[in-house]
Amino acid sequence: MPTSAAIPTTDRRSSTGQGTNAERVGVEFIALLGLMMGITALSVDIMLPALPQIEEHYKLDNINDQQLVIVSYMLGFGLGQLIFGPFSDRFGRKPVLFFGMSIYMGATIAAVTAVNFELHLIGRLIQGAAGGAGRVIAVAIVRDRFAGRAMARVMSFVMMIFIMIPVVAPAIGAGLLLFGPWQWTFWFLLGVAVILVVWMSFRLVETRPEEKRTALTFGTLRSAAAATVTNRQTLCYMVTVGLTLAPLLAYIATSQQIFVGLYRIDAWFPVAFGGVALCTIAASLTNARLVQTQGMRRMSHGAILALLILALLLSVTAVFDQPPLFLLLAFLGASFFAVSLCFPNFNALAMEPHGAIVGTASSIVGFTSTVIGSLIGWAIGMAYDGTVLPLTLGFAACAAGSIITILLAEPNRFMKKTV
């Protein structure tokens, strides 16, 4: 991939944390970090067309149990971030990333060869835990090199690559099913993991030099964890990230049931899912362009408020009748747009107070937000009753909770044009 195209941003931090435009970051750097984060999105969304086959293969009693294929991965993903962050602070980003991807490949093989559904879920849990290495280390690498609005801008471009994966993942999954059984999706994931390992072996530069590595002791972990969870800004924003993630996970887990089971668009399911996900690309470009002038708070706070209003309006419609497909797609597209304005900024605001312990802080933020999102998302998904009302109410409740949490964190800075 060419590196001549570049994103102007910074590697040095000014006293305000906004950088000095000292470096231009290549497209390859953005793409590599996007894939590191995106292997989780791929591992989740590529499975959606295969869920009915997995349900049939393991002879599940409850149709909603197929959602556990998604939920188990995400729970493991949260746990993995808690583990790999501190280790990357101690041993460096690349060695820990290699270790995590090795476990990912082994767990992929275990999941695809599992003789029963319980062992399959254990494989998915471990696969998700190993996939957490990519997410937490990608965020740590960005935080190693950038701060403030520069960090939010780079994260927007990384998230744009990350978000492109759900656009194509269900289509890839459906395409694989045309030529083979559901197991082929796992062999595809194994191949992507091998490509990622080879790519980062040759092209990823270590951003945690020896002199900056911290000792991995119980005392240092306790101090880093205490510094993270006792910071009000970090604590509240990582809860907000989890609340924002929850309805998205519920939508992903139930999308096959909604689009295929409820709206009967079997062949068009990957197109509908991918079309909704396309809205996130526009949001990432918008955030990258405007965050430098409008600030992270105005962008993310305005987006979560808009999401609350949209969700309430569609919930009222869903109470009386099933919304037409075009209206549901419009809502989901707008919701993905809003959430994509929230994620990079909420994450950047959660990480902003931490520099020396960025790996540990990133792992705690990632673990907490993912567990919150997975458990609440699972609850919303399991409430699926053949209508879209549980999903729309879930979006509304989580958006309202996010706003309350933001107000608890910094009541005088809501919607303010600040860093």
Coordinates of C-alpha atoms in Angstrom, one line a residue:
M1 CA 0.0 0.0 0.0
P2 CA 1.5 3.4 -0.9
T3 CA 2.6 5.7 1.8
S4 CA 2.9 8.9 -0.2
A5 CA -0.7 9.8 0.5
A6 CA -0.7 11.2 4.0
I7 CA -2.8 12.7 6.7
P8 CA -1.4 15.9 8.2
T9 CA -1.2 15.5 11.9
T10 CA 1.4 15.4 14.7
D11 CA 3.8 13.2 16.5
R12 CA 4.9 15.8 19.0
R13 CA 2.7 17.2 21.8
S14 CA 2.5 20.8 22.7
S15 CA 1.7 21.9 26.2
T16 CA -2.0 22.1 25.2
G17 CA -1.9 18.6 23.8
Q18 CA -2.8 19.7 20.3
G19 CA 0.4 19.1 18.5
T20 CA 2.6 21.0 16.2
N21 CA 2.0 19.5 12.7
A22 CA 5.5 18.0 12.8
E23 CA 4.7 14.8 11.0
R24 CA 2.6 13.5 8.2
V25 CA 1.1 10.0 8.8
G26 CA 1.0 7.7 5.9
V27 CA -2.1 5.9 4.6
E28 CA -0.5 2.5 5.4
F29 CA -0.2 3.4 9.1
I30 CA -3.9 4.3 9.2
A31 CA -4.9 1.1 7.3
L32 CA -2.7 -1.2 9.5
L33 CA -4.2 0.2 12.7
G34 CA -7.6 0.1 11.2
L35 CA -7.2 -3.6 10.4
M36 CA -5.8 -4.3 13.9
M37 CA -9.0 -2.9 15.4
G38 CA -11.2 -4.1 12.6
I39 CA -10.4 -7.8 13.0
T40 CA -13.0 -7.8 15.7
A41 CA -15.6 -6.2 13.5
L42 CA -14.8 -8.8 10.9
S43 CA -14.9 -11.7 13.4
V44 CA -18.4 -10.5 14.4
D45 CA -20.1 -9.3 11.3
I46 CA -18.9 -12.1 8.9
M47 CA -20.8 -14.5 11.1
L48 CA -24.2 -13.0 10.7
P49 CA -25.2 -14.9 7.5
A50 CA -23.9 -18.1 9.0
L51 CA -25.9 -17.9 12.3
P52 CA -28.9 -20.0 11.0
Q53 CA -26.5 -22.7 9.8
I54 CA -24.7 -22.7 13.2
E55 CA -28.0 -22.9 14.9
E56 CA -29.0 -25.9 12.8
H57 CA -25.5 -27.5 13.1
Y58 CA -25.6 -27.5 16.9
K59 CA -29.4 -28.1 17.1
L60 CA -30.2 -25.1 19.4
D61 CA -33.5 -25.1 21.3
N62 CA -34.0 -21.3 21.4
I63 CA -33.5 -19.3 18.2
N64 CA -32.2 -16.3 20.2
D65 CA -29.3 -18.5 21.4
Q66 CA -27.6 -18.0 18.1
Q67 CA -26.9 -14.4 19.4
L68 CA -24.4 -16.0 21.9
V69 CA -22.0 -16.5 19.0
I70 CA -21.7 -12.7 18.9
V71 CA -22.1 -12.0 22.6
S72 CA -19.4 -14.6 23.7
Y73 CA -16.9 -13.1 21.3
M74 CA -17.6 -9.6 22.6
L75 CA -17.3 -10.6 26.3
G76 CA -14.0 -12.2 25.5
F77 CA -13.0 -9.1 23.6
G78 CA -13.5 -7.0 26.7
L79 CA -11.5 -9.4 28.9
G80 CA -8.6 -9.5 26.5
Q81 CA -8.2 -5.7 26.5
L82 CA -7.8 -5.8 30.3
I83 CA -5.0 -8.4 29.9
F84 CA -3.1 -7.1 26.9
G85 CA -2.9 -3.4 27.8
P86 CA -0.7 -3.7 30.9
F87 CA 1.5 -6.3 29.1
S88 CA 2.0 -4.0 26.2
D89 CA 3.2 -1.2 28.6
R90 CA 5.7 -3.6 30.0
F91 CA 7.0 -5.6 27.0
G92 CA 6.2 -3.3 24.1
R93 CA 3.4 -3.1 21.6
K94 CA 4.6 -5.5 18.9
P95 CA 5.6 -8.5 21.0
V96 CA 2.3 -8.5 22.8
L97 CA 0.4 -8.1 19.6
F98 CA 2.2 -11.1 18.1
F99 CA 1.3 -13.1 21.1
G100 CA -2.4 -12.1 21.0
M101 CA -2.7 -12.9 17.3
S102 CA -1.2 -16.3 17.9
I103 CA -3.8 -17.1 20.5
Y104 CA -6.5 -15.7 18.1
M105 CA -5.4 -18.2 15.4
G106 CA -5.5 -21.1 17.8
A107 CA -8.9 -20.2 19.1
T108 CA -10.3 -19.8 15.6
I109 CA -9.3 -23.4 14.9
A110 CA -10.8 -24.6 18.2
A111 CA -14.1 -22.8 17.5
V112 CA -14.5 -24.2 14.0
T113 CA -13.7 -27.8 15.1
A114 CA -15.8 -27.8 18.3
V115 CA -18.0 -30.8 18.7
N116 CA -20.8 -29.0 20.7
F117 CA -22.1 -25.5 21.1
E118 CA -20.6 -25.0 24.5
L119 CA -17.1 -25.7 23.3
H120 CA -17.8 -23.5 20.2
L121 CA -18.7 -20.6 22.6
I122 CA -15.5 -21.2 24.6
G123 CA -13.5 -21.0 21.4
R124 CA -15.3 -17.8 20.5
L125 CA -14.7 -16.3 23.9
I126 CA -10.9 -17.0 23.7
Q127 CA -10.9 -15.7 20.1
G128 CA -12.5 -12.5 21.3
A129 CA -10.1 -12.2 24.1
A130 CA -7.1 -12.5 21.7
G131 CA -8.8 -10.1 19.3
G132 CA -8.8 -7.5 22.1
A133 CA -5.0 -7.2 21.7
G134 CA -5.5 -5.5 18.3
R135 CA -7.9 -3.0 19.7
V136 CA -6.1 -2.0 22.8
I137 CA -2.7 -1.8 21.2
A138 CA -3.9 0.2 18.2
V139 CA -5.4 2.8 20.6
A140 CA -2.2 2.7 22.7
I141 CA -0.1 3.3 19.5
V142 CA -2.2 6.3 18.6
R143 CA -2.0 7.7 22.1
D144 CA 1.8 7.0 22.1
R145 CA 2.2 9.4 19.2
F146 CA -0.7 11.9 19.5
A147 CA -2.8 13.9 21.9
G148 CA -5.8 16.2 22.1
R149 CA -7.6 17.0 18.8
A150 CA -4.8 15.5 16.8
M151 CA -5.4 12.2 18.5
A152 CA -9.2 12.5 17.8
R153 CA -8.5 13.3 14.2
V154 CA -6.2 10.3 13.7
M155 CA -8.6 8.0 15.5
S156 CA -11.3 9.2 13.1
F157 CA -9.3 8.0 10.1
V158 CA -8.5 4.7 11.9
M159 CA -12.1 4.3 12.8
M160 CA -13.1 5.0 9.1
I161 CA -11.0 1.9 8.0
F162 CA -12.3 0.0 11.0
I163 CA -15.9 0.9 10.1
M164 CA -15.6 0.0 6.4
I165 CA -15.2 -3.7 7.5
P166 CA -18.9 -4.1 8.6
V167 CA -19.9 -2.8 5.2
V168 CA -18.4 -5.7 3.4
A169 CA -18.2 -8.4 6.1
P170 CA -21.7 -9.8 5.8
A171 CA -21.4 -9.9 2.0
I172 CA -18.1 -11.8 2.4
G173 CA -19.8 -14.2 4.8
A174 CA -22.7 -14.7 2.4
G175 CA -20.3 -15.2 -0.5
L176 CA -18.4 -17.9 1.4
L177 CA -21.7 -19.7 2.2
L178 CA -22.3 -19.9 -1.6
F179 CA -19.3 -22.2 -1.9
G180 CA -19.1 -24.0 1.4
P181 CA -20.5 -24.5 4.9
W182 CA -20.4 -22.0 7.8
Q183 CA -16.9 -23.3 8.8
W184 CA -15.5 -21.5 5.8
T185 CA -16.0 -18.2 7.6
F186 CA -13.6 -19.3 10.3
W187 CA -11.0 -20.4 7.8
F188 CA -11.3 -17.0 6.2
L189 CA -10.7 -15.3 9.6
L190 CA -7.6 -17.5 10.1
G191 CA -6.2 -16.3 6.7
V192 CA -6.8 -12.6 7.6
A193 CA -5.0 -13.1 10.9
V194 CA -2.0 -14.6 9.1
I195 CA -1.9 -11.6 6.7
L196 CA -2.1 -9.2 9.6
V197 CA 0.8 -10.9 11.4
V198 CA 3.0 -10.8 8.3
W199 CA 2.1 -7.2 7.5
M200 CA 2.8 -5.9 11.0
S201 CA 6.0 -7.9 11.2
F202 CA 7.6 -5.9 8.4
R203 CA 5.8 -2.5 8.6
L204 CA 4.8 -1.8 12.2
V205 CA 7.2 0.4 14.2
E206 CA 7.5 -0.1 17.9
T207 CA 6.1 3.0 19.7
R208 CA 6.9 1.9 23.3
P209 CA 10.7 2.1 23.6
E210 CA 12.6 0.3 26.4
E211 CA 13.1 3.5 28.5
K212 CA 9.3 4.1 28.7
R213 CA 8.3 0.6 29.6
T214 CA 6.9 0.2 33.1
A215 CA 7.4 -2.7 35.5
L216 CA 4.6 -5.2 35.5
T217 CA 3.9 -5.7 39.2
F218 CA 0.8 -5.8 41.3
G219 CA 1.7 -2.4 42.8
T220 CA 2.1 -0.7 39.4
L221 CA -1.1 -2.3 38.0
R222 CA -3.0 -1.2 41.1
S223 CA -1.7 2.3 40.9
A224 CA -2.4 2.6 37.1
A225 CA -5.9 1.1 37.6
A226 CA -6.6 3.5 40.5
A227 CA -5.4 6.5 38.4
T228 CA -7.8 5.4 35.7
V229 CA -11.0 4.6 37.5
T230 CA -10.7 7.5 40.0
N231 CA -10.5 10.1 37.2
R232 CA -14.0 11.3 36.8
Q233 CA -13.6 12.2 33.1
T234 CA -12.2 8.8 32.3
L235 CA -14.7 6.9 34.4
C236 CA -17.8 8.6 33.0
Y237 CA -16.7 8.6 29.4
M238 CA -15.8 4.9 29.4
V239 CA -19.3 4.2 30.8
T240 CA -20.7 6.3 28.0
V241 CA -18.7 4.4 25.4
G242 CA -20.3 1.2 26.8
L243 CA -23.8 2.7 26.7
T244 CA -23.2 3.8 23.1
L245 CA -21.9 0.4 22.1
A246 CA -24.8 -1.6 23.7
P247 CA -27.6 -0.9 21.2
L248 CA -25.2 -1.4 18.3
L249 CA -24.3 -4.8 19.5
A250 CA -28.0 -5.6 20.0
Y251 CA -28.7 -4.5 16.4
I252 CA -25.8 -6.6 15.1
A253 CA -26.9 -9.7 17.1
T254 CA -30.5 -9.4 15.9
S255 CA -30.0 -7.9 12.4
Q256 CA -30.3 -11.3 10.7
Q257 CA -33.6 -12.0 12.6
I258 CA -34.9 -8.5 11.8
F259 CA -34.0 -8.2 8.1
V260 CA -34.5 -11.9 7.2
G261 CA -37.1 -13.1 9.7
L262 CA -39.2 -9.9 10.1
Y263 CA -38.8 -8.0 6.8
R264 CA -38.1 -11.1 4.6
I265 CA -35.3 -9.6 2.6
D266 CA -33.1 -12.7 2.6
A267 CA -30.9 -12.1 -0.4
W268 CA -30.7 -8.4 0.3
F269 CA -29.6 -8.7 3.9
P270 CA -25.9 -8.1 3.2
V271 CA -26.8 -5.1 1.1
A272 CA -29.1 -3.6 3.8
F273 CA -26.6 -4.2 6.5
G274 CA -23.7 -2.8 4.5
G275 CA -25.7 0.2 3.4
V276 CA -26.4 1.2 7.0
A277 CA -22.8 0.7 7.9
L278 CA -21.7 3.0 5.0
C279 CA -23.1 5.9 7.0
T280 CA -20.3 5.5 9.5
I281 CA -17.7 6.4 6.8
A282 CA -19.4 9.7 6.2
A283 CA -19.5 10.3 9.9
S284 CA -15.8 9.6 10.3
L285 CA -14.9 12.0 7.5
T286 CA -17.2 14.6 9.0
N287 CA -15.6 14.2 12.5
A288 CA -12.1 14.3 11.1
R289 CA -12.9 17.6 9.3
L290 CA -14.8 19.3 12.0
V291 CA -13.3 18.1 15.3
Q292 CA -10.3 20.4 14.9
T293 CA -12.6 23.5 14.9
Q294 CA -15.6 22.4 16.9
G295 CA -13.9 20.2 19.5
M296 CA -14.6 16.7 20.7
R297 CA -17.3 17.7 23.2
R298 CA -19.6 19.6 20.8
M299 CA -19.3 16.9 18.2
S300 CA -20.0 13.9 20.4
H301 CA -22.6 15.6 22.8
G302 CA -24.6 16.9 19.9
A303 CA -24.6 13.5 18.2
I304 CA -25.8 11.6 21.3
L305 CA -28.6 14.1 21.8
A306 CA -29.7 13.7 18.2
L307 CA -29.6 9.9 18.6
L308 CA -31.9 10.1 21.7
I309 CA -34.5 12.2 19.7
L310 CA -34.4 9.9 16.7
A311 CA -34.8 6.8 18.9
L312 CA -37.7 8.2 20.8
L313 CA -39.5 9.2 17.6
L314 CA -39.2 5.7 16.0
S315 CA -40.1 4.1 19.3
V316 CA -43.4 5.9 19.2
T317 CA -44.0 4.7 15.7
A318 CA -43.1 1.1 16.6
V319 CA -45.6 1.1 19.4
F320 CA -48.5 1.4 17.0
D321 CA -47.2 -0.5 14.0
Q322 CA -44.2 -2.1 12.4
P323 CA -42.2 0.7 10.8
P324 CA -41.8 0.3 7.1
L325 CA -38.4 -0.9 6.0
F326 CA -37.3 2.4 4.5
L327 CA -38.0 4.2 7.8
L328 CA -36.1 1.6 9.8
L329 CA -33.1 1.8 7.4
A330 CA -33.2 5.6 7.6
F331 CA -33.2 5.4 11.4
L332 CA -30.4 2.9 11.5
G333 CA -28.3 4.9 9.1
A334 CA -28.7 8.1 11.1
S335 CA -28.0 6.2 14.3
F336 CA -24.8 4.8 12.9
F337 CA -23.8 8.3 11.8
A338 CA -24.4 9.7 15.2
V339 CA -22.6 6.8 17.0
S340 CA -19.6 7.2 14.7
L341 CA -19.3 10.8 15.8
C342 CA -19.4 9.6 19.4
F343 CA -17.0 6.7 19.5
P344 CA -13.7 8.4 18.5
N345 CA -14.4 11.4 20.7
F346 CA -15.7 9.6 23.7
N347 CA -12.7 7.2 23.6
A348 CA -10.3 10.2 23.1
L349 CA -11.9 12.0 26.1
A350 CA -11.6 8.9 28.2
M351 CA -7.9 8.5 27.3
E352 CA -7.0 12.1 27.4
P353 CA -5.9 12.4 31.0
H354 CA -3.4 9.4 30.7
G355 CA -0.1 9.3 28.9
A356 CA 2.4 7.3 31.0
I357 CA -0.1 4.5 31.6
V358 CA -1.8 4.6 28.3
G359 CA -1.7 0.8 27.7
T360 CA -3.3 0.0 31.1
A361 CA -5.7 2.9 30.8
S362 CA -6.7 1.8 27.3
S363 CA -7.2 -1.8 28.5
I364 CA -9.4 -0.7 31.4
V365 CA -11.5 1.6 29.3
G366 CA -11.8 -1.0 26.6
F367 CA -12.7 -3.8 29.1
T368 CA -15.2 -1.8 31.0
S369 CA -17.0 -0.3 28.0
T370 CA -17.1 -3.6 26.1
V371 CA -18.5 -5.6 29.1
I372 CA -21.1 -2.9 29.7
G373 CA -22.0 -2.8 26.0
S374 CA -22.1 -6.6 25.7
L375 CA -24.2 -7.3 28.7
I376 CA -26.7 -4.5 28.0
G377 CA -26.7 -5.3 24.3
W378 CA -27.4 -9.0 25.1
A379 CA -30.3 -8.0 27.3
I380 CA -31.7 -5.8 24.5
G381 CA -31.1 -8.6 21.9
M382 CA -32.7 -11.3 24.0
A383 CA -35.8 -9.1 24.4
Y384 CA -36.4 -9.4 20.6
D385 CA -40.1 -10.4 20.2
G386 CA -40.6 -10.2 16.5
T387 CA -40.8 -6.4 16.5
V388 CA -38.2 -3.6 16.3
L389 CA -39.6 -1.9 19.5
P390 CA -37.1 -3.5 22.0
L391 CA -34.3 -2.3 19.7
T392 CA -35.5 1.3 19.3
L393 CA -36.3 1.5 23.0
G394 CA -32.8 0.2 23.7
F395 CA -31.3 2.9 21.5
A396 CA -33.3 5.6 23.4
A397 CA -32.5 4.3 26.9
C398 CA -28.8 4.0 26.2
A399 CA -28.6 7.5 24.6
A400 CA -30.4 9.0 27.6
G401 CA -28.0 7.1 30.0
S402 CA -25.1 8.5 28.0
I403 CA -26.3 12.1 28.4
I404 CA -26.8 11.6 32.1
T405 CA -23.3 10.2 32.5
I406 CA -21.8 13.1 30.5
L407 CA -23.6 15.6 32.7
L408 CA -22.2 13.8 35.8
A409 CA -18.7 14.0 34.4
E410 CA -18.7 17.7 33.4
P411 CA -22.1 19.5 33.7
N412 CA -20.7 22.8 32.6
R413 CA -19.1 21.6 29.4
F414 CA -22.0 19.9 27.7
M415 CA -22.1 20.9 24.0
K416 CA -19.3 23.4 24.6
K417 CA -16.8 24.2 21.9
T418 CA -13.8 23.0 23.9
V419 CA -10.9 20.6 23.3

